[in-house]
Coordinates of C-alpha atoms and ligand atoms in Angstrom, one line a residue:
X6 CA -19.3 18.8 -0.5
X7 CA -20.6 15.9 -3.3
X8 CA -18.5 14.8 -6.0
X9 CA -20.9 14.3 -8.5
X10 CA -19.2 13.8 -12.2
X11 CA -20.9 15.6 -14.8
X12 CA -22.7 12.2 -16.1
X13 CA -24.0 11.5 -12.9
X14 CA -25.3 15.1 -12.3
X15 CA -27.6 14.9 -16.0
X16 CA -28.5 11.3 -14.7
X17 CA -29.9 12.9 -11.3
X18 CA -31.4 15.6 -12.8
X19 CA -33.3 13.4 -14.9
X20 CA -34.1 11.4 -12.0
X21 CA -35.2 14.2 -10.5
X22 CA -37.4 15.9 -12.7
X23 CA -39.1 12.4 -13.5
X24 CA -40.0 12.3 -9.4
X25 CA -40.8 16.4 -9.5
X26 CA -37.9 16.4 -7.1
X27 CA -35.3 19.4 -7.1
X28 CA -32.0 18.0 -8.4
X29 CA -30.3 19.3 -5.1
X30 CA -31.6 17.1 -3.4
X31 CA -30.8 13.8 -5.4
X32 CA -27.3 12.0 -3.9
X33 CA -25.8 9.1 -6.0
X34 CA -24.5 7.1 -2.9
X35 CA -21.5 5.8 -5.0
X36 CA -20.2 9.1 -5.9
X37 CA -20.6 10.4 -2.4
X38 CA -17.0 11.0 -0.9
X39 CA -17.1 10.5 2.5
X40 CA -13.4 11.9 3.2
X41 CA -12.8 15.5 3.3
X42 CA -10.1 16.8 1.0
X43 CA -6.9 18.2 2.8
X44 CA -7.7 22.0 3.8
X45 CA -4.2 22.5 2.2
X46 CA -4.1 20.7 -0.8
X47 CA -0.5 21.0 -0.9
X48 CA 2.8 20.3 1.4
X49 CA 6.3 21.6 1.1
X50 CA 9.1 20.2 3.3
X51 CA 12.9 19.9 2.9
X52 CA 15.3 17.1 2.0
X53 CA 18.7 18.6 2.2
X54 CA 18.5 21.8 -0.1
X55 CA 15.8 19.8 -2.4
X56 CA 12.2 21.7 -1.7
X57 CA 9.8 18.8 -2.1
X58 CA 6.0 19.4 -2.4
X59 CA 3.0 16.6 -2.3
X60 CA 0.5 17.8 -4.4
X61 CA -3.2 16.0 -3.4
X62 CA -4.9 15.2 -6.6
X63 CA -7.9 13.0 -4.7
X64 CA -9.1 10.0 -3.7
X65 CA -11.0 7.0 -4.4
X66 CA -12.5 5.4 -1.6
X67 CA -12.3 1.7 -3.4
X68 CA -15.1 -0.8 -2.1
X69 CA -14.2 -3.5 -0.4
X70 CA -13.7 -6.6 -2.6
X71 CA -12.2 -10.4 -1.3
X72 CA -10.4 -9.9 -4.6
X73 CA -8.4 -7.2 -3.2
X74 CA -6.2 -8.8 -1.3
X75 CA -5.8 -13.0 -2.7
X76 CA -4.3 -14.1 0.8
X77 CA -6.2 -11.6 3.2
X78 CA -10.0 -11.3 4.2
X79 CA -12.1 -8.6 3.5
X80 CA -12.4 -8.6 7.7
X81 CA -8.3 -8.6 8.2
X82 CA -8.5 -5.6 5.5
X83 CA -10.9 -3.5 7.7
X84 CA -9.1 -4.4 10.9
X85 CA -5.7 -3.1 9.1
X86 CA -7.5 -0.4 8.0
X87 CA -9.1 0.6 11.5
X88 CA -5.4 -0.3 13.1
X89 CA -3.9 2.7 10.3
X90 CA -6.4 5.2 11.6
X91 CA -8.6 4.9 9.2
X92 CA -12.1 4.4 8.0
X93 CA -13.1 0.6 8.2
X94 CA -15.8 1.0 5.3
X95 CA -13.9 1.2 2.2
X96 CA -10.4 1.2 1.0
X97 CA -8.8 5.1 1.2
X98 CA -6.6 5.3 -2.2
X99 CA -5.2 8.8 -2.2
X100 CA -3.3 9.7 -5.1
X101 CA -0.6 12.3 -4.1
X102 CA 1.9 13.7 -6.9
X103 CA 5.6 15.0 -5.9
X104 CA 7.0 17.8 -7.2
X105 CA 10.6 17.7 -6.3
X106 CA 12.9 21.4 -6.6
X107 CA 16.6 20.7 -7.1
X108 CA 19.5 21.7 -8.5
X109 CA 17.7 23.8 -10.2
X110 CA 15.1 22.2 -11.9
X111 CA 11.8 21.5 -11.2
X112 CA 10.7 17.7 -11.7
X113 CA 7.4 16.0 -11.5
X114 CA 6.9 12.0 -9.9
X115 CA 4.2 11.1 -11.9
X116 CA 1.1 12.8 -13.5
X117 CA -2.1 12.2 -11.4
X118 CA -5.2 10.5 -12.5
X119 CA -5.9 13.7 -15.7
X120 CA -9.5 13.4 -13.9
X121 CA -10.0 10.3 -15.9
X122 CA -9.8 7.3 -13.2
X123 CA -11.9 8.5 -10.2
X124 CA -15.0 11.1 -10.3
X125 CA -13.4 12.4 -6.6
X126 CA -9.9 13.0 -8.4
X127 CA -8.4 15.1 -11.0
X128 CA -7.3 18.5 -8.7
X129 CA -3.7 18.1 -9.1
X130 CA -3.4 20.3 -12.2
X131 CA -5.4 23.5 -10.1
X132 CA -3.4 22.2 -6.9
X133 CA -0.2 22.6 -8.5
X134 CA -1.3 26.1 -9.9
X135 CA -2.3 27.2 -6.3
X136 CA 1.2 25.9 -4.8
X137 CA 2.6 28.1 -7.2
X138 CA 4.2 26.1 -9.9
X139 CA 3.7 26.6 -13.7
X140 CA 3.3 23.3 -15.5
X141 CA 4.4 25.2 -18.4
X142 CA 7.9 25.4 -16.3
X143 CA 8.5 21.4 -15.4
X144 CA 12.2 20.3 -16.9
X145 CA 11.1 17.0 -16.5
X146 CA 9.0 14.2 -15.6
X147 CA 9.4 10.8 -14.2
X148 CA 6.8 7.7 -14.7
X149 CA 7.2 5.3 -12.0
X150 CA 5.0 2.7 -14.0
X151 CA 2.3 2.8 -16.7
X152 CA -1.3 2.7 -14.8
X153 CA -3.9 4.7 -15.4
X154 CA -3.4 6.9 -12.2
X155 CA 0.5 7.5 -12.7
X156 CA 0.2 8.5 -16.6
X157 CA -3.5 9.7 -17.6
X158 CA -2.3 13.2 -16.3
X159 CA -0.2 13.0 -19.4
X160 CA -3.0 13.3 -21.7
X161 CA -6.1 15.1 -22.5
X162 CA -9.1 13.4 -21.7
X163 CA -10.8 11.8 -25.0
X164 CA -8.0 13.5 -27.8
X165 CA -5.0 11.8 -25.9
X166 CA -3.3 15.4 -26.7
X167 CA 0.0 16.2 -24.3
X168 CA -0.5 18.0 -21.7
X169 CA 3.3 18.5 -21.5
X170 CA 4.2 18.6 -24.7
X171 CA 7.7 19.9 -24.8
X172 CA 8.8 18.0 -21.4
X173 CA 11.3 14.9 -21.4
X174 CA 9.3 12.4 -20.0
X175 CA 11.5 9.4 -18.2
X176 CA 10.3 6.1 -18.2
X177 CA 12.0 2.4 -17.5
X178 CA 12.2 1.2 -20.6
X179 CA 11.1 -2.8 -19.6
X180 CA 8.2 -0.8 -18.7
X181 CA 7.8 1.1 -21.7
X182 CA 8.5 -1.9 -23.7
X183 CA 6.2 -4.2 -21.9
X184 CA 3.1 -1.8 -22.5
X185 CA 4.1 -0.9 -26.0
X186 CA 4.6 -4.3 -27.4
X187 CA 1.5 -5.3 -29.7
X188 CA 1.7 -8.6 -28.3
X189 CA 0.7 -7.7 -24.9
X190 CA -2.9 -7.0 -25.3
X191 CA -3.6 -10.4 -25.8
X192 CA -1.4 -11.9 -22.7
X193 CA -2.9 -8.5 -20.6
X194 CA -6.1 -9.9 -18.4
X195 CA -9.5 -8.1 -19.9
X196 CA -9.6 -4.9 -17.4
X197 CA -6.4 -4.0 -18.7
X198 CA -6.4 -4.3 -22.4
X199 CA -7.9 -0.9 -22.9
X200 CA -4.9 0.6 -20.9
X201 CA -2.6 -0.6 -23.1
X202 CA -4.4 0.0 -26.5
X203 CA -4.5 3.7 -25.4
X204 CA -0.8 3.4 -24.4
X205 CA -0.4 2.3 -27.8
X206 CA -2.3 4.8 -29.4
X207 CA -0.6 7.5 -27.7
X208 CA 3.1 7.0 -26.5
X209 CA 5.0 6.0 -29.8
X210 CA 3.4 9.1 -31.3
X211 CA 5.4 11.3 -28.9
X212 CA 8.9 12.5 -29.6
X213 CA 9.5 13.4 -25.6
X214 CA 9.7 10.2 -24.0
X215 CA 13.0 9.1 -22.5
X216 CA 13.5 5.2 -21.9
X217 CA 16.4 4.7 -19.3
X218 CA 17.8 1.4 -18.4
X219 CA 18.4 -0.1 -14.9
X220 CA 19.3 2.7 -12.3
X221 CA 20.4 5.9 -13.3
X222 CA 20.3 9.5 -12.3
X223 CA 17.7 11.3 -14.0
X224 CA 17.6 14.3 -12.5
X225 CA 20.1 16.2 -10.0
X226 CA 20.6 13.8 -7.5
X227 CA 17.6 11.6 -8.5
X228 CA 17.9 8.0 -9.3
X229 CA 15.7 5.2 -10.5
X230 CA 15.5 2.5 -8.6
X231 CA 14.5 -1.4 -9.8
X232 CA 11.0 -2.0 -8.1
X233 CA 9.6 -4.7 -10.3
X234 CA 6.4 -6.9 -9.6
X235 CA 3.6 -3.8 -9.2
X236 CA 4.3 -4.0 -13.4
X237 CA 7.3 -5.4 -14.9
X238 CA 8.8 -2.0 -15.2
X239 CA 7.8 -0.3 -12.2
X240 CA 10.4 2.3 -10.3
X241 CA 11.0 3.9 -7.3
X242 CA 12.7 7.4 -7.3
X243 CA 15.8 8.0 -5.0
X244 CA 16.3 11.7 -4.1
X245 CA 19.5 12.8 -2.3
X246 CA 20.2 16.4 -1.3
X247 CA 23.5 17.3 1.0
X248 CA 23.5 13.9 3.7
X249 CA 19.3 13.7 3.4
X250 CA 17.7 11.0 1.4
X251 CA 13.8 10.6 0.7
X252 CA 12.7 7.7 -1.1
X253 CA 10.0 8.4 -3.2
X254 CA 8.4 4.8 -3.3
X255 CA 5.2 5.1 -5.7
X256 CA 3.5 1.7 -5.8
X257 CA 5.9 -0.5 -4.3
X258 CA 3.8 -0.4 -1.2
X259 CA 0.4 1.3 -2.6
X260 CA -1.6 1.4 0.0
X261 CA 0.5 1.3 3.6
X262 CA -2.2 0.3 6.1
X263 CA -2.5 -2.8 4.0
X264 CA 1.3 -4.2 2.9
X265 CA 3.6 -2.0 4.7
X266 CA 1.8 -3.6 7.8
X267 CA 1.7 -6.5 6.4
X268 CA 4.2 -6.7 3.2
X269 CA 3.2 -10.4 2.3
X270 CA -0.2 -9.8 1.7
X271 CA -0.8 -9.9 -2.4
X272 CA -2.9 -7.6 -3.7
X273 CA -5.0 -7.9 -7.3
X274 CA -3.4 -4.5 -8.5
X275 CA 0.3 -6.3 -8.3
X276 CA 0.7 -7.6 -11.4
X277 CA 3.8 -10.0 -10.3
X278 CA 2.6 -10.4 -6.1
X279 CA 6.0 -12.3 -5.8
X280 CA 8.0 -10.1 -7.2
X281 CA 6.1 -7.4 -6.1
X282 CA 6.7 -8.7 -2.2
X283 CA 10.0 -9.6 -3.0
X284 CA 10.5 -5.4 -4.4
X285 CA 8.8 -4.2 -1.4
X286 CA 10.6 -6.1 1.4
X287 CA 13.6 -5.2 -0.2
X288 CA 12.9 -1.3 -0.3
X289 CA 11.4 -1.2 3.1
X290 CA 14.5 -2.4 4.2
X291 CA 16.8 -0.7 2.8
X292 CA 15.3 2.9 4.0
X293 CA 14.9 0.9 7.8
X294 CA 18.8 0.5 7.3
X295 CA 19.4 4.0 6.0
X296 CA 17.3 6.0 8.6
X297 CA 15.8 7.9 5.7
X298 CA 12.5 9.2 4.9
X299 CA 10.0 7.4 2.6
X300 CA 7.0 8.7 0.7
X301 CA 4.2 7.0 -1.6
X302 CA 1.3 8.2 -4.3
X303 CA -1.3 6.5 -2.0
X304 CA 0.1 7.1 1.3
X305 CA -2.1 8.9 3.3
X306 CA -1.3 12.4 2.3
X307 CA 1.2 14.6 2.4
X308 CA 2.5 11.3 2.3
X309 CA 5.5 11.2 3.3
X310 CA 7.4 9.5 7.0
X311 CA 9.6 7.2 8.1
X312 CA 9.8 3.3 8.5
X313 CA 9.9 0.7 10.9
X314 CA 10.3 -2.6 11.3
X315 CA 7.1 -4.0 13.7
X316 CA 7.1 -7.7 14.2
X317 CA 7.0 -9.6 11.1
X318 CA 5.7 -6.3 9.3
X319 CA 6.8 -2.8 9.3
X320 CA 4.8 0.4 10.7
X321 CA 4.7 3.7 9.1
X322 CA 5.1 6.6 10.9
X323 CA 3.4 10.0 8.7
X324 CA 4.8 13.6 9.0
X325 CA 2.5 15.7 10.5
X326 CA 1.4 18.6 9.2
X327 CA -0.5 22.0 10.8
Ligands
LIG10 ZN1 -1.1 3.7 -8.3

């Protein structure tokens, strides 16, 4: 089915009524999702006694841009994505949020995109419903790094009101401190000036935001974990339930078929790519050593598999699912 955003649908039935056309039949080739959404739109599995479920929120199918990747072509991006299994005409950015059940509580890894990045995202919120959560019921959530498709699920489109009012949100607090700090709009490159003016806007307003410092436990058996270089304050989230371990990676390797393949490729959304390599070597290594499992907001979805190491890269291998 199309995925037509309310502005685009008034623009094509304009369009169509000016050519005496039936709106029906009016496609806006941009806003056409070519991938088909998960007949499942969610997946529970076990770590240990912790239930963990991937909630699918979407997916933007990013055009290809040389500015993607600096020191990759647009023609090694295709051929890593063709080599992945998937489509070689644009880049598939699924945005998968974990809901994590242990010790008792109930903890979200991030927001989703709030339907406010992508026209073809914005289900998590109706996904989570149908796996059978109440968002009224989350004891806490954890931000793994302040863009738009980590916190905007935080906050009601246009009003910035909290969608989770009464929940401890945990944050890093370099990030927090990074994004909050007047200063930065100025240092921030134009395309992300408006992200941190909202941030600003909204975040110091709210009384439910936890800042946390290096790598502590934030939840039962749930720690931080330094990650720096995506954004100065970016974290990955350890889980540990009886002798099972899942890493919870968020953006430390966004999009696998790209830099888990090939982890010294630099890509525009990193804000540090050194760092950011440096982070992601570093974490693909240590669950490699561990023999643990590994899952990530863009991975394909569920999102969620084990490591290699493959040549001078590393290879992903995804859980499958029925
Ligand atoms: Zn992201």
């Amino acid at each position: 089915m199309l995925n037509l955003s309310r502005r685009d649908f008034v623009v094509s039935t304009g369009l169509a009524a000016a050519l005496g056309l039936n709106a029906r039949l009016v496609v806006t080739p941009a806003f056409a999702q070519k991938t088909a959404d998960p007949a499942k739109p969610y997946v529970t599995y076990k770590i240990g006694d912790a239930e963990v479920t991937a909630v699918y929120d979407g997916i933007w199918e990013k055009p290809h841009d040389p500015a993607f990747i600096a020191n990759a072509s647009v023609e090694d991006v295709k051929a890593a994505m063709v080599k992945a299994g998937l489509p070689a005409d644009f880049v598939s950015i699924p945005f998968t949020v974990v809901i994590v059940k242990t010790g008792g509580k109930t903890i979200l890894c991030d927001s989703g995109t709030g339907g406010q990045v992508q026209p073809t995202a914005g289900k998590f919120m109706a996904n989570m419903k149908a796996a059978g959560f109440d968002p009224g019921k989350v004891d806490a959530i954890l931000i793994s790094h302040f863009h738009p498709d980590h916190i905007f699920g935080l906050m009601e489109k246009e009003t910035n009101k909290p969608v989770y009012p009464d929940m401890e949100i945990i944050v890093s607090d370099v990030e927090y401190k990074f994004w909050t700090d007047p200063s930065v709009i100025d240092r921030l490159p134009e395309a992300r000036k408006g992200l941190a003016r909202r941030i600003q806007a909204v975040f110091p307003n709210w009384k439910n935001i936890r800042q946390v410092t290096g790598e502590p436990e934030v939840a039962p058996g749930i720690h931080f974990v330094l990650s720096p270089g995506h954004t100065p304050g970016h974290r990955a989230f350890h889980l540990t339930s009886g002798s099972k371990e899942l890493m919870i990676s968020n953006d430390t390797a966004y999009v696998p078929a790209l830099v888990v393949a090939n982890p010294g490729w630099h890509g525009q959304y990193d804000q540090n790519a050194t760092l950011a390599e440096e982070s992601r070597r570093k974490l693909l290594d240590r669950v490699v050593a561990d023999k643990i499992q590994i899952c990530g907001y863009h991975f394909p979805f569920p999102g969620a598999g084990t490591i290699a190491k493959d040549g001078s890269g590393y290879a992903l291998s995804l859980m499958k699912t029925a």
